[in-house]
Tab-separated table of C-alpha atoms and ligand atoms in Angstrom:
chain	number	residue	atom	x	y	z
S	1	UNK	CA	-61.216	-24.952	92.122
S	2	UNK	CA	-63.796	-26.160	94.403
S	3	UNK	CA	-66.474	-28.177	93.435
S	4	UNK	CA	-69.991	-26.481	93.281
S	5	UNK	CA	-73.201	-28.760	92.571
S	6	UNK	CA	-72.846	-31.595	90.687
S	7	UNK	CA	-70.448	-29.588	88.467
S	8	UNK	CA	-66.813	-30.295	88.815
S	9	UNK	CA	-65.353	-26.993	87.653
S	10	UNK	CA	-61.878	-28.483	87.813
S	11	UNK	CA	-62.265	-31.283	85.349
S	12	UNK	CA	-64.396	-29.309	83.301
S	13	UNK	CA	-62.064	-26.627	82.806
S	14	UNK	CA	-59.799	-29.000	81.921
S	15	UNK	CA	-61.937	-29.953	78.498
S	16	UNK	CA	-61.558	-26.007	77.634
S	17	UNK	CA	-58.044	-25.159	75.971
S	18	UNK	CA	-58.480	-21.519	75.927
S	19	UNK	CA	-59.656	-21.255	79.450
S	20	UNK	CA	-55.885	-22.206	80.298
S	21	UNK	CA	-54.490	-19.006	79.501
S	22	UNK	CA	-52.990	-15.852	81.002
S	23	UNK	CA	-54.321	-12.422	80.006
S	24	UNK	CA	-52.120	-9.775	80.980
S	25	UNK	CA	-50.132	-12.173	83.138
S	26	UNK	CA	-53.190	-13.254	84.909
S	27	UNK	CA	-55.168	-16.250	84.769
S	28	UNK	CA	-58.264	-15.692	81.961
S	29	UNK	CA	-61.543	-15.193	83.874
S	30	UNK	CA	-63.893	-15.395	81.504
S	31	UNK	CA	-66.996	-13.931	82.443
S	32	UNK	CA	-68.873	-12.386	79.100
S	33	UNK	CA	-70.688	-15.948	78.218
S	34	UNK	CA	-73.877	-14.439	77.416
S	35	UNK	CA	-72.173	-12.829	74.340
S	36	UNK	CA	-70.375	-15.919	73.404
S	37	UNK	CA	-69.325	-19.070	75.202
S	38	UNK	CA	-65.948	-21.044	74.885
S	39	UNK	CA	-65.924	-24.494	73.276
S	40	UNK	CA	-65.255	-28.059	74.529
S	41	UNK	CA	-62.404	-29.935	72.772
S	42	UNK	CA	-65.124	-32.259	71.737
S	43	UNK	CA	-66.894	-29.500	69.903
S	44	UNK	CA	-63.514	-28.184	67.786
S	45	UNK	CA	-62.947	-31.850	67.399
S	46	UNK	CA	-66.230	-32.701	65.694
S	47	UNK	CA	-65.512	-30.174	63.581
S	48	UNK	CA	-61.390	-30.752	62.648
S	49	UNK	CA	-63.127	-34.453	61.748
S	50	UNK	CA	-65.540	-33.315	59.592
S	51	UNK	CA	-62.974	-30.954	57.704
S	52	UNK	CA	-60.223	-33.635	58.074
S	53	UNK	CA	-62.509	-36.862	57.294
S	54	UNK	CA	-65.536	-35.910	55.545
S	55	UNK	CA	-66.386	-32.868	54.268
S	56	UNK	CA	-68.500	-33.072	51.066
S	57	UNK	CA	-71.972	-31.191	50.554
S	58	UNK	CA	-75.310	-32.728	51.757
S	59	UNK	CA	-78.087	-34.306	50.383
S	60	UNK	CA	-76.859	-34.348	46.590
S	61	UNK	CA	-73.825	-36.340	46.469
S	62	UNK	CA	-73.921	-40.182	45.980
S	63	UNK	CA	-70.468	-41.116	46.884
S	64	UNK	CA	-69.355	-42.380	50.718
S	65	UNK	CA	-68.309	-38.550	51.790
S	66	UNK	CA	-71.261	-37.253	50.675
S	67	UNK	CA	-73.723	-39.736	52.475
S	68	UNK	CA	-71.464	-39.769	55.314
S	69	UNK	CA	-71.683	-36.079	55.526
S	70	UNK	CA	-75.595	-35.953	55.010
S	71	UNK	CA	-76.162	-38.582	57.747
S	72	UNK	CA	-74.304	-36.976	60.292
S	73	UNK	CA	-76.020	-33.604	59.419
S	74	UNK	CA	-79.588	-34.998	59.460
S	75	UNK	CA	-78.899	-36.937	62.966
S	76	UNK	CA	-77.764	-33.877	64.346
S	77	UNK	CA	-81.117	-32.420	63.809
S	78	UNK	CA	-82.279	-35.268	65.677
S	79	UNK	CA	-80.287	-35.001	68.607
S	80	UNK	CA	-80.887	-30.882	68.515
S	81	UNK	CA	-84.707	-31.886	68.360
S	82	UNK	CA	-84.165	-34.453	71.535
S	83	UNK	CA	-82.555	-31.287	73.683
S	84	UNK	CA	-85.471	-29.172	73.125
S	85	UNK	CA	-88.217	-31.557	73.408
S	86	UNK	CA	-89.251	-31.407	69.983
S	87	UNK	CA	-91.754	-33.420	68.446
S	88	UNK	CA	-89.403	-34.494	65.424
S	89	UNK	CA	-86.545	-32.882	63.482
S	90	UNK	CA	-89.208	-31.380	60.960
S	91	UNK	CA	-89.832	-28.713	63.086
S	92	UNK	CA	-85.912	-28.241	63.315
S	93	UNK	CA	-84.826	-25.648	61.136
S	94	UNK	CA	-80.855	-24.639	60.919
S	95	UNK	CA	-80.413	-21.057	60.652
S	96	UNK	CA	-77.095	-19.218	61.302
S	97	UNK	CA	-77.965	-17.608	65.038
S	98	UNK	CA	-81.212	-16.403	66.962
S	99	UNK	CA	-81.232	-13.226	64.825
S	100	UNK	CA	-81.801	-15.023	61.784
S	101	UNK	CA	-84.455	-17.640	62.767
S	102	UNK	CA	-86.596	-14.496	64.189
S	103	UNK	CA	-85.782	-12.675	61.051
S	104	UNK	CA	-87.313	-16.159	59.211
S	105	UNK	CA	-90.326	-15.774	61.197
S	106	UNK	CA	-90.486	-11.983	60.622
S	107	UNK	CA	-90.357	-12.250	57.108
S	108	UNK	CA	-92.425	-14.661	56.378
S	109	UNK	CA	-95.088	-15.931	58.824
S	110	UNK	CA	-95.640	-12.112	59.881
S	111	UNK	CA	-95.650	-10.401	56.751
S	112	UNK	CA	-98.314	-12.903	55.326
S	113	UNK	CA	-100.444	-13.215	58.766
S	114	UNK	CA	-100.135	-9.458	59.550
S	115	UNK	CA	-103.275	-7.063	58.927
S	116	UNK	CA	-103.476	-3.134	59.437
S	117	UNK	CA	-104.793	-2.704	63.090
S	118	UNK	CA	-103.062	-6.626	64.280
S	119	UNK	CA	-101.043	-5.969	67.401
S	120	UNK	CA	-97.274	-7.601	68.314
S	121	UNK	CA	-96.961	-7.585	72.023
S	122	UNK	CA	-93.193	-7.152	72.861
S	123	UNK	CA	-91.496	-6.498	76.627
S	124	UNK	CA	-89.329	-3.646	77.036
S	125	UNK	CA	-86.414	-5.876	77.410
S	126	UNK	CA	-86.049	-7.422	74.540
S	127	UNK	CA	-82.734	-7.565	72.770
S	128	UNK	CA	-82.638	-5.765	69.232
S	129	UNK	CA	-82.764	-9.233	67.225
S	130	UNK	CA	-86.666	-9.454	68.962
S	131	UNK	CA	-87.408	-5.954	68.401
S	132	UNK	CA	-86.041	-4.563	64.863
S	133	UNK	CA	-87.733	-7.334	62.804
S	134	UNK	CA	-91.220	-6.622	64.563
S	135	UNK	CA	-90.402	-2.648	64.630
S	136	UNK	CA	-89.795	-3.839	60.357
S	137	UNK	CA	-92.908	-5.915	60.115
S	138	UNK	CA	-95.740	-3.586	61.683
S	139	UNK	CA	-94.505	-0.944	59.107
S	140	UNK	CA	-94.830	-3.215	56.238
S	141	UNK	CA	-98.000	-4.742	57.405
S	142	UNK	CA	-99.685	-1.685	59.005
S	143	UNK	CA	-99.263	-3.818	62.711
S	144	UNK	CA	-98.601	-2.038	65.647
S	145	UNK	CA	-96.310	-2.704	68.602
S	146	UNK	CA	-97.950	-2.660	71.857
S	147	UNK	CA	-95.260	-3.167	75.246
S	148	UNK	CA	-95.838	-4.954	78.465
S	149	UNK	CA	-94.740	-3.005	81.430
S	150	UNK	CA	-92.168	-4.002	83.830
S	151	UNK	CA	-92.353	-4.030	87.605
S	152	UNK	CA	-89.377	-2.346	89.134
S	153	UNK	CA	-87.266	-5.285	89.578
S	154	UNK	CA	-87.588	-5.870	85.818
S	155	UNK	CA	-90.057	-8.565	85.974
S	156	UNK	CA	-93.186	-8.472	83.646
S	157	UNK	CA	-96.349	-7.069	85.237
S	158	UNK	CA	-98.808	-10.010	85.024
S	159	UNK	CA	-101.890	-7.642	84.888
S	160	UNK	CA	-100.269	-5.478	82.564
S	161	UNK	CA	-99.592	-8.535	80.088
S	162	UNK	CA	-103.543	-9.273	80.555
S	163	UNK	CA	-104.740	-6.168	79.886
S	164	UNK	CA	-102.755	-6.001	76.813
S	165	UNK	CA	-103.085	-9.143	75.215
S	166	UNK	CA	-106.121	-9.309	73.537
S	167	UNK	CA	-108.420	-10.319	70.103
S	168	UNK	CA	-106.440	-7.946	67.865
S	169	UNK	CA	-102.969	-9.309	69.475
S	170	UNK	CA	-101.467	-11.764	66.859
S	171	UNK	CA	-98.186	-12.408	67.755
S	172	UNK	CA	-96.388	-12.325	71.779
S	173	UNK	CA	-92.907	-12.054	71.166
S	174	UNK	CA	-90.739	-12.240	74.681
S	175	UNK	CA	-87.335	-13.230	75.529
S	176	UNK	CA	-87.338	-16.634	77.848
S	177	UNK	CA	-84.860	-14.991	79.738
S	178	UNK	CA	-83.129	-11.331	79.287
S	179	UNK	CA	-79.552	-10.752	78.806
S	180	UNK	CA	-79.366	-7.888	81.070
S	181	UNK	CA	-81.599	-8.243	83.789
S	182	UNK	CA	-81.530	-11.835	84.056
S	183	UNK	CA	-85.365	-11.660	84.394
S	184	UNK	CA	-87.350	-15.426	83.802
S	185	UNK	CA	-90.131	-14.516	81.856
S	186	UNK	CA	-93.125	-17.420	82.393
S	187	UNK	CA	-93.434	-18.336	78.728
S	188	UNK	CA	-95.592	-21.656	79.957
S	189	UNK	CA	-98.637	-19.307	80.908
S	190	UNK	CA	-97.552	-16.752	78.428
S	191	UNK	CA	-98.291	-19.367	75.555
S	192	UNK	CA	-101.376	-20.304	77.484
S	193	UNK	CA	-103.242	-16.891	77.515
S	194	UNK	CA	-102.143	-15.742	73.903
S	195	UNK	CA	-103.220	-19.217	72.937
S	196	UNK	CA	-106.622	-18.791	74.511
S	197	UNK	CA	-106.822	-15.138	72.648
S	198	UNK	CA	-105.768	-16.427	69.285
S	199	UNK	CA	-102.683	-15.276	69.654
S	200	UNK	CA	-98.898	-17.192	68.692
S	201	UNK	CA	-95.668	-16.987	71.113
S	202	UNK	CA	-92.676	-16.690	70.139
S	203	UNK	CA	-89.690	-16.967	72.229
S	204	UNK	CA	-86.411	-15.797	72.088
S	205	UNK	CA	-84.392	-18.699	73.770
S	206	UNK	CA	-81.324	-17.651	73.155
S	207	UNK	CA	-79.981	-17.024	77.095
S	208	UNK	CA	-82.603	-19.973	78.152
S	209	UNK	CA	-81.493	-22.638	75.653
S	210	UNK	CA	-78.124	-22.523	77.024
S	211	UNK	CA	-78.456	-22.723	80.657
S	212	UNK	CA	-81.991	-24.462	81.435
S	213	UNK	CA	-83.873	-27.495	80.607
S	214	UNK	CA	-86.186	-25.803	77.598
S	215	UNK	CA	-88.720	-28.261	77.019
S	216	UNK	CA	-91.077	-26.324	73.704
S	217	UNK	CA	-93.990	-28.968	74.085
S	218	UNK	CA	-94.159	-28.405	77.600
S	219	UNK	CA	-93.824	-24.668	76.626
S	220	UNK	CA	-96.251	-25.110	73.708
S	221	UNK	CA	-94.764	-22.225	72.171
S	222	UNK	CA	-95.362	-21.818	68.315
S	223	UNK	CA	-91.641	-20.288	67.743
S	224	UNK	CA	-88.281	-20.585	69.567
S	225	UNK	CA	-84.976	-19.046	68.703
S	226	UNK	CA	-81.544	-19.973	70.028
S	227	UNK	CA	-77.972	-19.770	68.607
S	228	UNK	CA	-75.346	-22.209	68.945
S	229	UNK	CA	-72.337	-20.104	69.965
S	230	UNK	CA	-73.774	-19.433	73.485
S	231	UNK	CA	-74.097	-22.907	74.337
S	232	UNK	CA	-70.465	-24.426	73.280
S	233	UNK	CA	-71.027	-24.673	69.978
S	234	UNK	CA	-69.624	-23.117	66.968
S	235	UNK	CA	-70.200	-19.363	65.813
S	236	UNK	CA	-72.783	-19.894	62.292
S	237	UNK	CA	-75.085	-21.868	63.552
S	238	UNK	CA	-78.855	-21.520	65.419
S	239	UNK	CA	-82.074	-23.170	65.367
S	240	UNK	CA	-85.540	-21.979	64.785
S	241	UNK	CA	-88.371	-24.611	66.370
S	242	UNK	CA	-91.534	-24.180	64.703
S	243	UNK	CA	-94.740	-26.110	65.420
S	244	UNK	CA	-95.087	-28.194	61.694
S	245	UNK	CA	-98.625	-27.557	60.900
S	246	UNK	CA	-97.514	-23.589	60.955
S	247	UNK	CA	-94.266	-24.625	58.956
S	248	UNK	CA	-96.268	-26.308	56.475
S	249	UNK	CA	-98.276	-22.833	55.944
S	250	UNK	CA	-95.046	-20.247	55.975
S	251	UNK	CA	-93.874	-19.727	52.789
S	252	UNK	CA	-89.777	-20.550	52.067
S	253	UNK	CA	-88.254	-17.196	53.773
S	254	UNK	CA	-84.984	-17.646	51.155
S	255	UNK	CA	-85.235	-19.440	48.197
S	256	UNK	CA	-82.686	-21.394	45.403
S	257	UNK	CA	-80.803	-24.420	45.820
S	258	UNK	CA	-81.525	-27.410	47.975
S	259	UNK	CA	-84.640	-26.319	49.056
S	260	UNK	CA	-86.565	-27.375	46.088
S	261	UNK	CA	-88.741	-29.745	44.678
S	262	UNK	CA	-89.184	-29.687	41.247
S	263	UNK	CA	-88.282	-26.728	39.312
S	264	UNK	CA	-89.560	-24.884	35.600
S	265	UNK	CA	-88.241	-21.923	34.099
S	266	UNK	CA	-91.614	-20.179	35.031
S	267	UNK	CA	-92.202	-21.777	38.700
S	268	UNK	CA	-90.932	-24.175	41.594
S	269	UNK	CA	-92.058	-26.552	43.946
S	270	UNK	CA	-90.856	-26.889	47.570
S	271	UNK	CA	-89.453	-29.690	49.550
S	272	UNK	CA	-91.182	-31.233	52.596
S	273	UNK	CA	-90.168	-29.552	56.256
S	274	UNK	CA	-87.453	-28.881	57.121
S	275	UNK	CA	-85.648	-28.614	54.121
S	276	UNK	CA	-88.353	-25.931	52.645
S	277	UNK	CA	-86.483	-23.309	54.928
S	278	UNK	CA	-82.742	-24.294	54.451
S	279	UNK	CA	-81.927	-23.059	50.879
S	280	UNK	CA	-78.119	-23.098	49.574
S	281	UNK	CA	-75.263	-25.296	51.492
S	282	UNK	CA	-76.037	-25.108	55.378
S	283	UNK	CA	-73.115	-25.204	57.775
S	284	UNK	CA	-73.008	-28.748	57.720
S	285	UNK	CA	-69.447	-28.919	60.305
S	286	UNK	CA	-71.795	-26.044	62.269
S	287	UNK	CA	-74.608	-28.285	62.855
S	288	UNK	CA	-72.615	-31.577	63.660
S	289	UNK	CA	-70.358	-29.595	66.164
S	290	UNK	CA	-73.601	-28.192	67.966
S	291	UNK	CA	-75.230	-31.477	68.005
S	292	UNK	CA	-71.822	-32.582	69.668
S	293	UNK	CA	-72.526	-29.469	72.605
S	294	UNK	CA	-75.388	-30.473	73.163
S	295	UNK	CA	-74.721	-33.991	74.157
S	296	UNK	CA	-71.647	-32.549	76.406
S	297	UNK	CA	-74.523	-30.351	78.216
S	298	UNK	CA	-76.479	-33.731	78.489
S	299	UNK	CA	-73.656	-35.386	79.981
S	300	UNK	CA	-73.001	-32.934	82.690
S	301	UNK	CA	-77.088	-33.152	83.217
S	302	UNK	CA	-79.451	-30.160	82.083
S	303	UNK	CA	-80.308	-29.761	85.557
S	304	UNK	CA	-77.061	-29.519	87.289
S	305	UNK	CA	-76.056	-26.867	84.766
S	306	UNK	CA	-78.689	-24.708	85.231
S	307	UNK	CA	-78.168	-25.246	89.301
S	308	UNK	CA	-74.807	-24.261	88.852
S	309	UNK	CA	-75.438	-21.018	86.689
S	310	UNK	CA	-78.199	-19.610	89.292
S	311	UNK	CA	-75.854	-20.522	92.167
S	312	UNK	CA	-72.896	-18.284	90.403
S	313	UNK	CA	-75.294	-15.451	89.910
S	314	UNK	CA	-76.734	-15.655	93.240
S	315	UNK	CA	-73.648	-15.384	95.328
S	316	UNK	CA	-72.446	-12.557	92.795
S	317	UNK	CA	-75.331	-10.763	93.670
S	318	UNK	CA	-74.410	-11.241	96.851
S	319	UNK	CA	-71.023	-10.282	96.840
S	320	UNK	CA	-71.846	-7.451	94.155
S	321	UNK	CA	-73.809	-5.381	97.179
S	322	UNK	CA	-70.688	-5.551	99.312
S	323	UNK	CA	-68.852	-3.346	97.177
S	324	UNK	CA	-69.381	0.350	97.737
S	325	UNK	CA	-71.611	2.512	94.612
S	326	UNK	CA	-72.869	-0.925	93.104
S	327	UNK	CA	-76.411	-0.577	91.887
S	328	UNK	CA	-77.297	-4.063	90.407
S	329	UNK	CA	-80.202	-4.585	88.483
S	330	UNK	CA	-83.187	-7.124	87.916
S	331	UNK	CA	-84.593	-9.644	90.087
S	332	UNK	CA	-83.337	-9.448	93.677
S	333	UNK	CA	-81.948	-12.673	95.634
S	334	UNK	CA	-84.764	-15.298	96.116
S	335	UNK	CA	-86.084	-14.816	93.145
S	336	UNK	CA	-84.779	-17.176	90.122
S	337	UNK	CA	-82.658	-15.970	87.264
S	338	UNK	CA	-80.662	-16.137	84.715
S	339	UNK	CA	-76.830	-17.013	85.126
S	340	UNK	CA	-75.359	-13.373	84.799
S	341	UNK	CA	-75.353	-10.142	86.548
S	342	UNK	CA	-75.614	-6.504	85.511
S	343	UNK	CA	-74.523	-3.407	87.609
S	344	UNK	CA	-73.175	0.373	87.477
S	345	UNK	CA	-70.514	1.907	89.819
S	346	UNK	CA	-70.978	5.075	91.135
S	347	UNK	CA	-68.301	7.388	89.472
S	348	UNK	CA	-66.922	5.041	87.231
S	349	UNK	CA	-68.454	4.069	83.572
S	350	UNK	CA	-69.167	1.041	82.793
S	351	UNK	CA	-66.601	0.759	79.830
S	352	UNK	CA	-63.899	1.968	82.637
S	353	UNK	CA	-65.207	-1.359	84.951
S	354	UNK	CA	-64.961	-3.221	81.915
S	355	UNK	CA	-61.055	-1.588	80.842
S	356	UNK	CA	-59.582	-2.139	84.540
S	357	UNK	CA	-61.130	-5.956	84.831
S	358	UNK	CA	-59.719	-7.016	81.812
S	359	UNK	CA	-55.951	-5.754	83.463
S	360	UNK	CA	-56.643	-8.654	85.635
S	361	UNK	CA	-57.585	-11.119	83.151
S	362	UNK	CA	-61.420	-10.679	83.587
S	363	UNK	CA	-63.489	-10.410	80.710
S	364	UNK	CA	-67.121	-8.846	81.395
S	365	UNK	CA	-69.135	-6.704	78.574
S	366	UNK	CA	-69.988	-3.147	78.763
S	367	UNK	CA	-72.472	-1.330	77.176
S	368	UNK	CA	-76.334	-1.328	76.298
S	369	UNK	CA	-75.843	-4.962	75.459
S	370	UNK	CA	-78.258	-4.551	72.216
S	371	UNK	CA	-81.254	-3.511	74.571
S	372	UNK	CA	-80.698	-0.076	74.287
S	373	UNK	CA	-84.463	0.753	75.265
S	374	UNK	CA	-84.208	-1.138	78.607
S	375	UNK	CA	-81.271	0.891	79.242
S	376	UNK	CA	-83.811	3.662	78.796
S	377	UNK	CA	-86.144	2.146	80.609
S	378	UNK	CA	-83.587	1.666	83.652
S	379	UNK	CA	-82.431	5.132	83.594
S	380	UNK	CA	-78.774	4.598	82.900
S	381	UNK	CA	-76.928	4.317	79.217
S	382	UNK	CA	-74.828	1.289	79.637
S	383	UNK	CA	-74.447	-1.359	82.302
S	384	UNK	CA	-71.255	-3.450	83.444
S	385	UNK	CA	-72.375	-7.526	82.825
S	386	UNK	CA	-70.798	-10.368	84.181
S	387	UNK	CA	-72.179	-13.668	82.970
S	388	UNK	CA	-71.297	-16.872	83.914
S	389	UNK	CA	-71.685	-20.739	82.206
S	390	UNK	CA	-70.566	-24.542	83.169
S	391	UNK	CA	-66.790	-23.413	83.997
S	392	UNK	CA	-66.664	-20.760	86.025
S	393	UNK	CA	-66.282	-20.806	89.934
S	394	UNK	CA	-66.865	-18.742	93.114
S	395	UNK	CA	-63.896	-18.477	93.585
S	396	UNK	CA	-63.600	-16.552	90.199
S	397	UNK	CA	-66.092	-14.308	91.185
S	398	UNK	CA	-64.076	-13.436	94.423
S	399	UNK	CA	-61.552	-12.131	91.880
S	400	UNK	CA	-64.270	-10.156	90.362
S	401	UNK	CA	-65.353	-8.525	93.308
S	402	UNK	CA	-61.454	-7.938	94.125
S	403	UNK	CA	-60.957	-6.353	91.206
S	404	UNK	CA	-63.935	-4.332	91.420
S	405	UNK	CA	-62.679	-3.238	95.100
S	406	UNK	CA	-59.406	-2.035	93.394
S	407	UNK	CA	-61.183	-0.208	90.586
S	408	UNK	CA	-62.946	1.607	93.614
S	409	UNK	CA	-59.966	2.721	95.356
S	410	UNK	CA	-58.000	3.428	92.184
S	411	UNK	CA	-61.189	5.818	90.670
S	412	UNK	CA	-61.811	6.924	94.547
S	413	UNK	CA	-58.498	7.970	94.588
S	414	UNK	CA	-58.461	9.700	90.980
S	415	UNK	CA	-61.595	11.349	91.097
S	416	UNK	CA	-60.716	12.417	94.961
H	501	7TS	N1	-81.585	-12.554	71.932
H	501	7TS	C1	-80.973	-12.461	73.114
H	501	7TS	C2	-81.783	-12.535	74.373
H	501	7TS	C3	-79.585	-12.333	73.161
H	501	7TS	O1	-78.981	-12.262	74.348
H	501	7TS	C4	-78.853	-12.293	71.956
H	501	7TS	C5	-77.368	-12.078	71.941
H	501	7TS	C6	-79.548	-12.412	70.751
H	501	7TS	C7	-80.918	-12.523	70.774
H	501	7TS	C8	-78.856	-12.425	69.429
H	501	7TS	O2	-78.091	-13.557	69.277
H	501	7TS	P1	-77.234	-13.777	67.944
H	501	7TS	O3	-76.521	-15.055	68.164
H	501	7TS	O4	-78.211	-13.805	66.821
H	501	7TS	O5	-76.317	-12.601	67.853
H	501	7TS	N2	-76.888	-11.383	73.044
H	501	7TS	C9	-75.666	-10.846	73.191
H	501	7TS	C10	-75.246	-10.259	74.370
H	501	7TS	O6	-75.951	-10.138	75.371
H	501	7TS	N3	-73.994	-9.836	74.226
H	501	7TS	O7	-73.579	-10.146	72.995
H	501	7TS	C11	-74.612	-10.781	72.343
């Protein structure tokens, strides 16, 4: 494998067990990361230790498992709060996966701050888990939706944004970075404008989290959303960041054990942050193992990862135009993006890409990707999506475009 960056993809690989295998006879290729990544051994290990060693519930138990257990769980809100550039792990809040913590937000901050005539400004590239919940709580609340629109290349149209945004604007909800067009949105000034109109951000972090150093006080956004699974660790667990002082006015979004203070047959009392938002048994293993990926992303150096990721992207663009009938979509070469890459074929769907790659033991995602309405928006029902992380390799996307080159010929050929 050669060496890109400061990322050895070699001895990387090597820390990935499932990486080592064949699919149909051929070496795996895994290229669908922004669905789901693969996990370090350290990751399945911090979480075969806490099953083996000391698995107990937290914060109830007295006995050495039990504090054991809590410790752990508490530090790793600590070190989760570190990666994001969080003020302190009150603002931390353990959720099962981005769809959840925005669901949190949804259901609670929006449904109480919400009036009739209160506008949620949303791009048209938002993935379903930032769209649903708002589509949910403007018909509850009698909010409406307003949309930014997008410049061809599927960047957000500054002026557009202004015009939009606002004194009845209460909420700007935008993806840091979309999972189909790879698109960069600039949450920084974002955050600064709503801010200036009254407005909160929130940001849906869950392809930024993963691949780029997300600082939220540099950000100074008021939410962020990520999940754990596309950044090494385990399925189960995400994070919502909240800024405290809002925390401290949401009311609990679920409510019953562990996240109480004192309770009455008639009434209760809630906990201090974060615990006022993490009712019943958390996934304790969950949030160890993630706290585990995130020091293995710290390791390799935020920086070099994200180098790496727009490096893969940018020479698959590259290589993607070579290939006769590609159409590829969002930001063009020179301009920064995400580490993935979404395209059509002329004459050949996307699911039929996705069917002949995976004979050659490449796995890339078909379909609308859960952003059906920027499928709309970009004319076409369902893209092919090749997305890279920490392990791949050019030379891995050589295969790609290989295969693609056969799946020309071969369709060329049948279609005549
Ligand atoms: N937001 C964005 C931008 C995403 O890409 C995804 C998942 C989610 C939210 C939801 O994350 P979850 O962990 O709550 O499910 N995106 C994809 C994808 O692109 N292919 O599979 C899942």
């Amino acid at each position: 494998m050669p060496k890109t960056s400061e990322i050895d993809v070699a001895s990387i690989r090597a820390d990935f067990p499932i990486l080592a295998q064949k699919v149909h006879g051929r070496p795996l290729v895994y290229f669908d990361n922004a669905a789901t990544t693969q996990k370090p051994r350290v990751v399945i290990e911090a979480l075969r230790e806490y099953y083996e060693e000391y698995n107990s519930n937290v914060h109830r138990g007295l006995h050495a498992l039990a504090e054991k257990a809590t410790e752990r769980y508490e530090a790793a809100r600590e070190v989760v709060a570190r990666f994001i550039g969080a003020p302190g792990p009150g603002s931390i809040i353990f959720v099962r996966n981005t769809t959840e913590a925005i669901n949190l937000v949804a259901y609670t901050w929006a449904r109480k701050t919400l009036r009739p005539g209160d506008e949620i400004l949303l791009t048209p590239m938002e993935h379903h888990s930032n769209l649903v919940p708002w589509q949910l709580a403007a018909r509850a609340t009698g909010a409406r939706l307003r949309f930014v629109d997008l410049l061809p290349d599927g960047q957000i149209d500054w002026n557009s944004f202004l015009r939009l945004l606002g004194p009845r604007t209460r909420l700007v909800a935008v993806t840091h970075i979309s999972n189909v067009l790879g698109t960069i949105n600039p949450i920084r000034a974002m955050a600064q404008v709503s801010h200036q109109q009254g407005a909160a951000i929130l940001v849906d972090a869950a392809q930024s989290v993963p691949h780029l150093p997300v600082n939220v006080s540099e950000l100074d956004c008021d939410f962020l959303a990520f999940s754990g699974h596309k950044m090494l660790g385990p399925t189960g667990i995400g994070v919502l960041y909240a800024k405290e002082e809002i925390l401290e006015s949401m009311e609990p979004f679920l409510s019953g054990g562990e996240m109480i203070g004192e309770v009455t047959l008639e009434s209760a009392t809630w906990r201090e942050l974060p615990w006022k938002f993490e009712a019943g048994t958390p996934n304790i293993a969950g949030a160890i193992a993630l706290a585990r990926a995130c020091q293995y992303l710290e390791d390799l150096g935020r920086e070099n990862v994200w180098q790496h990721g727009l490096r893969l992207a940018t020479y698959a663009l590259k290589r993607l135009q070579e290939v006769e009938g590609v159409h590829v979509y969002g930001p063009g070469p020179g301009t920064p993006r995400g580490a993935l890459v979404s395209f059509t074929m002329e004459g050949i769907h996307p699911h039929d890409i996705s069917t002949v790659l995976d004979q050659d033991g490449i796995a890339i995602r078909a379909g609308h990707h859960c952003a059906e309405p920027l499928h709309r928006w970009l004319g076409v029902p369902a893209t092919a999506r090749a997305s890279f992380y920490l392990y791949n390799s050019e030379a891995e996307v050589d295969q790609l475009i290989a295969s693609l080159q056969r799946a020309r010929e071969y369709f060329g050929h049948v279609l005549g």
